[in-house]
mmCIF file of C-alpha atoms and ligand atoms in Angstrom:
data_model
loop_
_atom_site.group_PDB
_atom_site.id
_atom_site.type_symbol
_atom_site.label_atom_id
_atom_site.label_comp_id
_atom_site.label_asym_id
_atom_site.label_seq_id
_atom_site.Cartn_x
_atom_site.Cartn_y
_atom_site.Cartn_z
ATOM 1 C CA THR A 1 -10.649 23.794 -2.530
ATOM 2 C CA ASN A 2 -8.439 21.581 -5.048
ATOM 3 C CA ILE A 3 -7.028 18.608 -3.833
ATOM 4 C CA ILE A 4 -4.969 15.594 -5.389
ATOM 5 C CA LEU A 5 -5.479 12.284 -3.811
ATOM 6 C CA LEU A 6 -2.215 10.270 -4.256
ATOM 7 C CA GLY A 7 -1.739 6.775 -3.539
ATOM 8 C CA PRO A 8 -1.127 3.217 -5.007
ATOM 9 C CA PRO A 9 -3.945 1.273 -6.718
ATOM 10 C CA GLY A 10 -6.616 0.045 -4.186
ATOM 11 C CA ALA A 11 -5.533 2.780 -1.609
ATOM 12 C CA GLY A 12 -9.015 3.987 -1.670
ATOM 13 C CA LYS A 13 -9.050 7.050 -3.623
ATOM 14 C CA GLY A 14 -12.160 6.573 -5.587
ATOM 15 C CA THR A 15 -14.126 5.466 -2.533
ATOM 16 C CA GLN A 16 -13.132 8.620 -0.730
ATOM 17 C CA ALA A 17 -13.334 10.836 -3.663
ATOM 18 C CA LYS A 18 -17.301 9.855 -3.812
ATOM 19 C CA ARG A 19 -17.782 10.659 -0.340
ATOM 20 C CA LEU A 20 -16.172 14.066 -0.861
ATOM 21 C CA VAL A 21 -18.585 14.695 -3.689
ATOM 22 C CA GLU A 22 -21.713 14.162 -1.759
ATOM 23 C CA GLU A 23 -20.488 15.671 1.417
ATOM 24 C CA ARG A 24 -18.638 18.998 -0.148
ATOM 25 C CA GLY A 25 -20.064 19.270 -3.742
ATOM 26 C CA MET A 26 -16.597 18.813 -5.116
ATOM 27 C CA VAL A 27 -15.950 17.434 -8.519
ATOM 28 C CA GLN A 28 -14.085 13.980 -8.830
ATOM 29 C CA LEU A 29 -11.677 13.930 -11.956
ATOM 30 C CA SER A 30 -10.530 10.344 -12.128
ATOM 31 C CA THR A 31 -8.276 10.003 -15.241
ATOM 32 C CA GLY A 32 -9.206 6.128 -14.744
ATOM 33 C CA ASP A 33 -12.777 6.541 -14.795
ATOM 34 C CA MET A 34 -12.551 9.093 -18.088
ATOM 35 C CA LEU A 35 -10.219 6.257 -19.763
ATOM 36 C CA ARG A 36 -12.666 3.669 -19.037
ATOM 37 C CA ASP A 37 -15.731 5.793 -20.290
ATOM 38 C CA ALA A 38 -13.643 6.202 -23.509
ATOM 39 C CA ARG A 39 -13.334 2.401 -23.972
ATOM 40 C CA THR A 40 -16.870 1.685 -23.397
ATOM 41 C CA SER A 41 -18.005 4.294 -25.657
ATOM 42 C CA GLY A 42 -15.623 2.958 -28.497
ATOM 43 C CA THR A 43 -13.776 6.089 -29.154
ATOM 44 C CA GLU A 44 -10.591 5.872 -31.192
ATOM 45 C CA MET A 45 -8.528 6.894 -28.094
ATOM 46 C CA GLY A 46 -10.428 4.366 -26.257
ATOM 47 C CA LYS A 47 -9.326 1.741 -28.175
ATOM 48 C CA ARG A 48 -5.657 2.780 -28.342
ATOM 49 C CA VAL A 49 -5.395 2.644 -24.556
ATOM 50 C CA ALA A 50 -7.370 -0.474 -23.813
ATOM 51 C CA GLU A 51 -4.580 -3.112 -24.338
ATOM 52 C CA VAL A 52 -2.277 -0.504 -22.145
ATOM 53 C CA MET A 53 -4.709 -0.500 -19.329
ATOM 54 C CA ASP A 54 -5.599 -4.250 -18.832
ATOM 55 C CA ARG A 55 -1.683 -4.973 -18.623
ATOM 56 C CA GLY A 56 -1.243 -2.344 -15.935
ATOM 57 C CA ASP A 57 0.873 0.139 -17.862
ATOM 58 C CA LEU A 58 0.407 3.895 -17.822
ATOM 59 C CA VAL A 59 -0.863 5.411 -20.638
ATOM 60 C CA THR A 60 0.678 8.479 -22.245
ATOM 61 C CA ASP A 61 1.033 11.575 -20.768
ATOM 62 C CA GLU A 62 -0.529 13.609 -23.785
ATOM 63 C CA ILE A 63 -3.742 11.578 -23.543
ATOM 64 C CA VAL A 64 -4.234 11.813 -19.830
ATOM 65 C CA ILE A 65 -3.021 15.775 -19.664
ATOM 66 C CA GLY A 66 -5.499 16.402 -22.391
ATOM 67 C CA LEU A 67 -8.460 14.719 -20.671
ATOM 68 C CA ILE A 68 -7.777 16.841 -17.600
ATOM 69 C CA ARG A 69 -7.518 20.058 -19.663
ATOM 70 C CA GLU A 70 -10.948 19.692 -20.975
ATOM 71 C CA ARG A 71 -12.702 19.759 -17.722
ATOM 72 C CA LEU A 72 -10.640 22.481 -15.840
ATOM 73 C CA ASP A 73 -13.048 25.581 -17.136
ATOM 74 C CA ASP A 74 -15.958 24.615 -14.884
ATOM 75 C CA LEU A 75 -15.703 26.366 -11.595
ATOM 76 C CA SER A 76 -19.346 26.157 -10.582
ATOM 77 C CA HIS A 77 -18.708 23.752 -7.407
ATOM 78 C CA GLY A 78 -16.709 23.053 -4.233
ATOM 79 C CA GLY A 79 -13.240 22.270 -5.993
ATOM 80 C CA PHE A 80 -11.722 19.383 -7.854
ATOM 81 C CA ILE A 81 -10.639 16.160 -6.466
ATOM 82 C CA PHE A 82 -7.821 14.708 -8.885
ATOM 83 C CA ASP A 83 -7.992 11.001 -8.398
ATOM 84 C CA GLY A 84 -5.289 9.001 -10.130
ATOM 85 C CA PHE A 85 -3.854 11.992 -11.649
ATOM 86 C CA PRO A 86 -1.003 13.443 -11.808
ATOM 87 C CA ARG A 87 0.983 10.080 -11.889
ATOM 88 C CA THR A 88 4.428 11.442 -13.523
ATOM 89 C CA LEU A 89 6.397 14.387 -12.784
ATOM 90 C CA LYS A 90 5.342 15.614 -16.223
ATOM 91 C CA GLN A 91 1.638 15.393 -15.300
ATOM 92 C CA ALA A 92 2.425 17.140 -12.182
ATOM 93 C CA ASP A 93 3.982 20.177 -13.903
ATOM 94 C CA ALA A 94 1.168 20.108 -16.791
ATOM 95 C CA LEU A 95 -1.568 20.276 -13.974
ATOM 96 C CA GLY A 96 0.183 23.049 -12.126
ATOM 97 C CA GLU A 97 0.520 25.099 -15.442
ATOM 98 C CA LEU A 98 -3.215 24.368 -16.347
ATOM 99 C CA LEU A 99 -4.304 25.464 -12.842
ATOM 100 C CA ALA A 100 -2.519 28.801 -13.057
ATOM 101 C CA GLN A 101 -3.673 29.371 -16.687
ATOM 102 C CA THR A 102 -7.380 29.208 -15.346
ATOM 103 C CA GLY A 103 -6.849 31.351 -12.309
ATOM 104 C CA GLN A 104 -6.755 28.424 -9.792
ATOM 105 C CA SER A 105 -4.264 26.669 -7.410
ATOM 106 C CA LEU A 106 -3.930 23.413 -5.609
ATOM 107 C CA ASP A 107 -4.624 23.385 -2.048
ATOM 108 C CA ALA A 108 -3.393 20.232 -0.706
ATOM 109 C CA VAL A 109 -1.895 16.833 -1.774
ATOM 110 C CA ILE A 110 -3.199 14.005 0.375
ATOM 111 C CA GLU A 111 -1.019 10.999 0.185
ATOM 112 C CA MET A 112 -2.925 7.569 1.214
ATOM 113 C CA GLN A 113 -0.627 5.236 2.937
ATOM 114 C CA VAL A 114 -1.482 1.294 2.464
ATOM 115 C CA ASP A 115 0.616 -1.559 2.836
ATOM 116 C CA ASP A 116 1.361 -3.576 -0.262
ATOM 117 C CA SER A 117 -0.252 -6.599 1.358
ATOM 118 C CA ALA A 118 -3.553 -4.918 1.955
ATOM 119 C CA LEU A 119 -3.474 -3.543 -1.517
ATOM 120 C CA VAL A 120 -3.833 -7.040 -3.191
ATOM 121 C CA ALA A 121 -6.750 -8.077 -1.109
ATOM 122 C CA ARG A 122 -8.603 -4.826 -1.508
ATOM 123 C CA ILE A 123 -8.028 -4.889 -5.549
ATOM 124 C CA THR A 124 -9.000 -8.606 -5.873
ATOM 125 C CA GLY A 125 -12.361 -7.878 -3.996
ATOM 126 C CA ARG A 126 -13.509 -4.861 -5.404
ATOM 127 C CA PHE A 127 -16.505 -4.594 -7.650
ATOM 128 C CA THR A 128 -18.498 -1.344 -8.922
ATOM 129 C CA CYS A 129 -21.856 -0.391 -9.939
ATOM 130 C CA GLY A 130 -22.008 -0.165 -13.809
ATOM 131 C CA ASN A 131 -24.601 2.425 -13.518
ATOM 132 C CA CYS A 132 -23.669 5.024 -10.522
ATOM 133 C CA GLY A 133 -19.870 4.045 -10.108
ATOM 134 C CA GLU A 134 -20.252 3.245 -6.492
ATOM 135 C CA VAL A 135 -17.306 1.023 -5.010
ATOM 136 C CA TYR A 136 -17.717 -2.171 -3.257
ATOM 137 C CA HIS A 137 -15.984 -5.183 -2.031
ATOM 138 C CA ASP A 138 -16.691 -8.689 -1.395
ATOM 139 C CA ARG A 139 -15.738 -8.811 2.094
ATOM 140 C CA THR A 140 -15.543 -5.053 3.624
ATOM 141 C CA ARG A 141 -18.433 -3.486 1.600
ATOM 142 C CA PRO A 142 -20.659 -6.012 0.190
ATOM 143 C CA THR A 143 -24.089 -4.716 -1.400
ATOM 144 C CA ARG A 144 -27.085 -4.985 1.395
ATOM 145 C CA VAL A 145 -29.112 -6.821 -1.023
ATOM 146 C CA THR A 146 -26.872 -9.348 -3.042
ATOM 147 C CA GLY A 147 -26.691 -8.437 -6.667
ATOM 148 C CA SER A 148 -28.039 -4.862 -6.565
ATOM 149 C CA CYS A 149 -26.472 -1.627 -5.945
ATOM 150 C CA ASP A 150 -27.244 -0.003 -2.606
ATOM 151 C CA VAL A 151 -27.441 3.361 -4.032
ATOM 152 C CA CYS A 152 -29.230 3.186 -7.601
ATOM 153 C CA GLY A 153 -30.318 -0.445 -7.471
ATOM 154 C CA SER A 154 -28.978 -1.377 -10.567
ATOM 155 C CA THR A 155 -27.848 -4.764 -11.283
ATOM 156 C CA ILE A 156 -24.852 -4.517 -13.354
ATOM 157 C CA LEU A 157 -22.220 -5.059 -10.963
ATOM 158 C CA LYS A 158 -18.579 -5.034 -12.568
ATOM 159 C CA ARG A 159 -15.261 -6.154 -12.078
ATOM 160 C CA ARG A 160 -12.183 -4.418 -13.819
ATOM 161 C CA ALA A 161 -10.298 -6.146 -16.369
ATOM 162 C CA ASP A 162 -6.962 -5.050 -14.434
ATOM 163 C CA ASP A 163 -8.069 -6.237 -11.127
ATOM 164 C CA ASN A 164 -6.000 -9.316 -11.242
ATOM 165 C CA GLU A 165 -2.617 -10.304 -9.675
ATOM 166 C CA ASP A 166 -0.592 -10.125 -12.822
ATOM 167 C CA ALA A 167 -2.020 -6.609 -13.616
ATOM 168 C CA LEU A 168 -1.699 -5.294 -10.401
ATOM 169 C CA LYS A 169 2.094 -6.208 -10.023
ATOM 170 C CA THR A 170 2.569 -4.034 -13.132
ATOM 171 C CA ARG A 171 0.344 -1.018 -11.582
ATOM 172 C CA LEU A 172 2.422 -1.326 -8.290
ATOM 173 C CA MET A 173 5.597 -1.248 -10.042
ATOM 174 C CA GLU A 174 4.528 1.593 -12.352
ATOM 175 C CA TYR A 175 3.316 3.502 -9.134
ATOM 176 C CA TYR A 176 6.887 2.899 -7.322
ATOM 177 C CA LYS A 177 8.670 4.047 -10.245
ATOM 178 C CA LYS A 178 6.989 6.895 -11.829
ATOM 179 C CA THR A 179 4.322 7.945 -9.383
ATOM 180 C CA SER A 180 5.769 7.927 -5.868
ATOM 181 C CA PRO A 181 8.527 10.748 -7.039
ATOM 182 C CA LEU A 182 5.470 13.121 -6.712
ATOM 183 C CA ILE A 183 5.459 12.658 -2.784
ATOM 184 C CA GLY A 184 8.893 14.497 -2.705
ATOM 185 C CA TYR A 185 7.976 16.992 -5.259
ATOM 186 C CA TYR A 186 4.597 17.971 -3.277
ATOM 187 C CA TYR A 187 6.541 17.861 0.044
ATOM 188 C CA ALA A 188 9.196 20.332 -1.523
ATOM 189 C CA LYS A 189 6.173 22.672 -2.346
ATOM 190 C CA GLY A 190 4.779 22.496 1.106
ATOM 191 C CA LYS A 191 1.518 20.870 -0.287
ATOM 192 C CA LEU A 192 1.821 17.269 1.230
ATOM 193 C CA SER A 193 -0.152 15.745 3.949
ATOM 194 C CA THR A 194 -0.163 12.116 4.613
ATOM 195 C CA VAL A 195 -3.068 10.317 6.096
ATOM 196 C CA ASP A 196 -3.091 6.468 7.249
ATOM 197 C CA GLY A 197 -5.213 4.565 4.647
ATOM 198 C CA LEU A 198 -5.389 1.345 6.388
ATOM 199 C CA GLY A 199 -8.467 2.128 8.824
ATOM 200 C CA GLU A 200 -12.102 1.696 8.178
ATOM 201 C CA VAL A 201 -13.336 3.896 5.393
ATOM 202 C CA ASP A 202 -15.235 6.592 8.129
ATOM 203 C CA ALA A 203 -11.613 6.957 9.898
ATOM 204 C CA VAL A 204 -9.819 7.740 6.446
ATOM 205 C CA SER A 205 -12.637 10.048 5.823
ATOM 206 C CA ALA A 206 -12.097 11.834 9.191
ATOM 207 C CA ALA A 207 -8.655 12.165 8.425
ATOM 208 C CA ILE A 208 -8.983 13.623 4.900
ATOM 209 C CA ALA A 209 -11.627 16.186 6.377
ATOM 210 C CA LYS A 210 -8.905 17.445 9.128
ATOM 211 C CA VAL A 211 -6.489 18.091 6.286
ATOM 212 C CA LEU A 212 -9.251 19.840 4.098
ATOM 213 C CA ASP A 213 -10.581 21.930 6.968
ATOM 214 C CA LYS A 214 -6.982 23.119 7.747
ATOM 215 C CA SER A 215 -6.370 24.171 3.919
HETATM 216 P P1 AP5 B 301 -7.232 4.210 -12.045
HETATM 217 O O1 AP5 B 301 -8.593 3.863 -12.391
HETATM 218 O O2 AP5 B 301 -6.520 5.599 -11.647
HETATM 219 O O3 AP5 B 301 -6.876 3.003 -11.216
HETATM 220 P P2 AP5 B 301 -5.685 2.968 -9.637
HETATM 221 O O4 AP5 B 301 -4.907 4.073 -9.463
HETATM 222 O O5 AP5 B 301 -4.891 1.508 -9.890
HETATM 223 O O6 AP5 B 301 -6.659 2.992 -8.551
HETATM 224 P P3 AP5 B 301 -7.622 2.118 -8.216
HETATM 225 O O7 AP5 B 301 -8.947 2.830 -8.733
HETATM 226 O O8 AP5 B 301 -7.556 0.780 -8.320
HETATM 227 O O9 AP5 B 301 -7.845 2.360 -6.793
HETATM 228 P P4 AP5 B 301 -8.240 3.295 -5.654
HETATM 229 O O10 AP5 B 301 -7.573 3.807 -4.697
HETATM 230 O O11 AP5 B 301 -9.327 4.212 -6.191
HETATM 231 O O12 AP5 B 301 -9.418 2.295 -4.637
HETATM 232 P P5 AP5 B 301 -10.715 2.087 -4.425
HETATM 233 O O13 AP5 B 301 -11.424 3.419 -3.756
HETATM 234 O O14 AP5 B 301 -11.292 1.549 -5.566
HETATM 235 O O15 AP5 B 301 -6.203 3.706 -13.024
HETATM 236 C C1 AP5 B 301 -6.192 2.594 -13.923
HETATM 237 C C2 AP5 B 301 -5.327 2.561 -15.177
HETATM 238 O O16 AP5 B 301 -5.721 3.586 -16.061
HETATM 239 C C3 AP5 B 301 -4.112 2.617 -14.871
HETATM 240 O O17 AP5 B 301 -3.456 1.584 -14.611
HETATM 241 C C4 AP5 B 301 -3.482 3.123 -16.216
HETATM 242 O O18 AP5 B 301 -3.365 2.396 -17.273
HETATM 243 C C5 AP5 B 301 -4.471 4.284 -16.533
HETATM 244 N N1 AP5 B 301 -4.419 5.641 -16.110
HETATM 245 C C6 AP5 B 301 -5.343 6.125 -15.239
HETATM 246 N N2 AP5 B 301 -4.865 7.480 -15.049
HETATM 247 C C7 AP5 B 301 -3.692 7.592 -15.477
HETATM 248 C C8 AP5 B 301 -2.774 8.694 -15.555
HETATM 249 N N3 AP5 B 301 -2.962 9.861 -14.813
HETATM 250 N N4 AP5 B 301 -1.566 8.475 -16.231
HETATM 251 C C9 AP5 B 301 -1.489 7.344 -17.032
HETATM 252 N N5 AP5 B 301 -2.150 6.262 -16.903
HETATM 253 C C10 AP5 B 301 -3.332 6.591 -16.198
HETATM 254 O O19 AP5 B 301 -10.825 0.984 -3.366
HETATM 255 C C11 AP5 B 301 -10.297 -0.261 -3.748
HETATM 256 C C12 AP5 B 301 -11.038 -1.312 -2.754
HETATM 257 O O20 AP5 B 301 -10.977 -1.410 -1.466
HETATM 258 C C13 AP5 B 301 -12.629 -1.338 -3.017
HETATM 259 O O21 AP5 B 301 -13.191 -2.517 -3.384
HETATM 260 C C14 AP5 B 301 -13.069 -0.522 -1.804
HETATM 261 O O22 AP5 B 301 -14.453 -1.138 -1.419
HETATM 262 C C15 AP5 B 301 -12.060 -0.768 -0.995
HETATM 263 N N6 AP5 B 301 -11.653 0.094 -0.018
HETATM 264 C C16 AP5 B 301 -11.460 1.232 0.185
HETATM 265 N N7 AP5 B 301 -11.137 1.785 1.282
HETATM 266 C C17 AP5 B 301 -11.161 0.886 2.036
HETATM 267 C C18 AP5 B 301 -10.942 0.974 3.430
HETATM 268 N N8 AP5 B 301 -10.737 1.834 4.232
HETATM 269 N N9 AP5 B 301 -11.102 -0.248 4.170
HETATM 270 C C19 AP5 B 301 -11.283 -1.482 3.526
HETATM 271 N N10 AP5 B 301 -11.500 -1.676 2.080
HETATM 272 C C20 AP5 B 301 -11.561 -0.239 1.431
HETATM 273 ZN ZN1 ZN B 302 -25.388 2.085 -8.444
#
């Protein structure tokens, strides 16, 4: 099963994707994570996108389509979760073509709905494990032992450079201008399902599982 998790910054896409990886053997393709990896490893591309990302703007379609293209050949798993991709109509068209070329299809697009007011609180409280990528929140999901990751024990806990109110405003604008048209795009293709992303993590997971078990 190949799915897209669609939703604004902080909707919980990464949190839910990690669960689907564990529970269903799916593979998470997060263009945000790939771009941050490119920055950490200091590649030419990583250097080029750093400033754009920190402002909260989108990087070019060419770059992210290239990143996804490199990953679609591996079919030895329970399906892809596209997390944070596609984000523009051009990316959505490219994904359709890439999947068709590799003999695959898109089974569902899950739109995660969360109010803007909740997004600010989620983003400004977020931190992640620098080793395994587990996602935490100061209030709603703190680590069990202060300063160390529940999953892998690492003490490298990080905050993202774009997780501040200024960059978040830009990220939200970008979402409404460029990404939200994808809701209509996939609705017209009969692929769209909407889940309430405001509930607890388990409740959102249950709603997503329902969609997956139907498709
Ligand atoms: P990206 O990394 O994709 O960031 P994003 O879309 O802004 O999404 P986030 O990672 O912020 O949020 P999320 O929905 O995954 O939420 P999470 O689960 O962490 O993109 C970053 C940048 O890269 C972009 O701005 C752009 O520059 C570039 N980029 C990436 N892809 C691109 C593309 N395709 N095209 C162009 N540019 C691209 O949850 C957030 C917090 O809430 C966490 O603390 C979590 O613990 C908490 N939380 C989660 N669920 C719940 C819940 N149910 N209840 C309470 N708290 C919860
Ligand atoms: Zn960890």
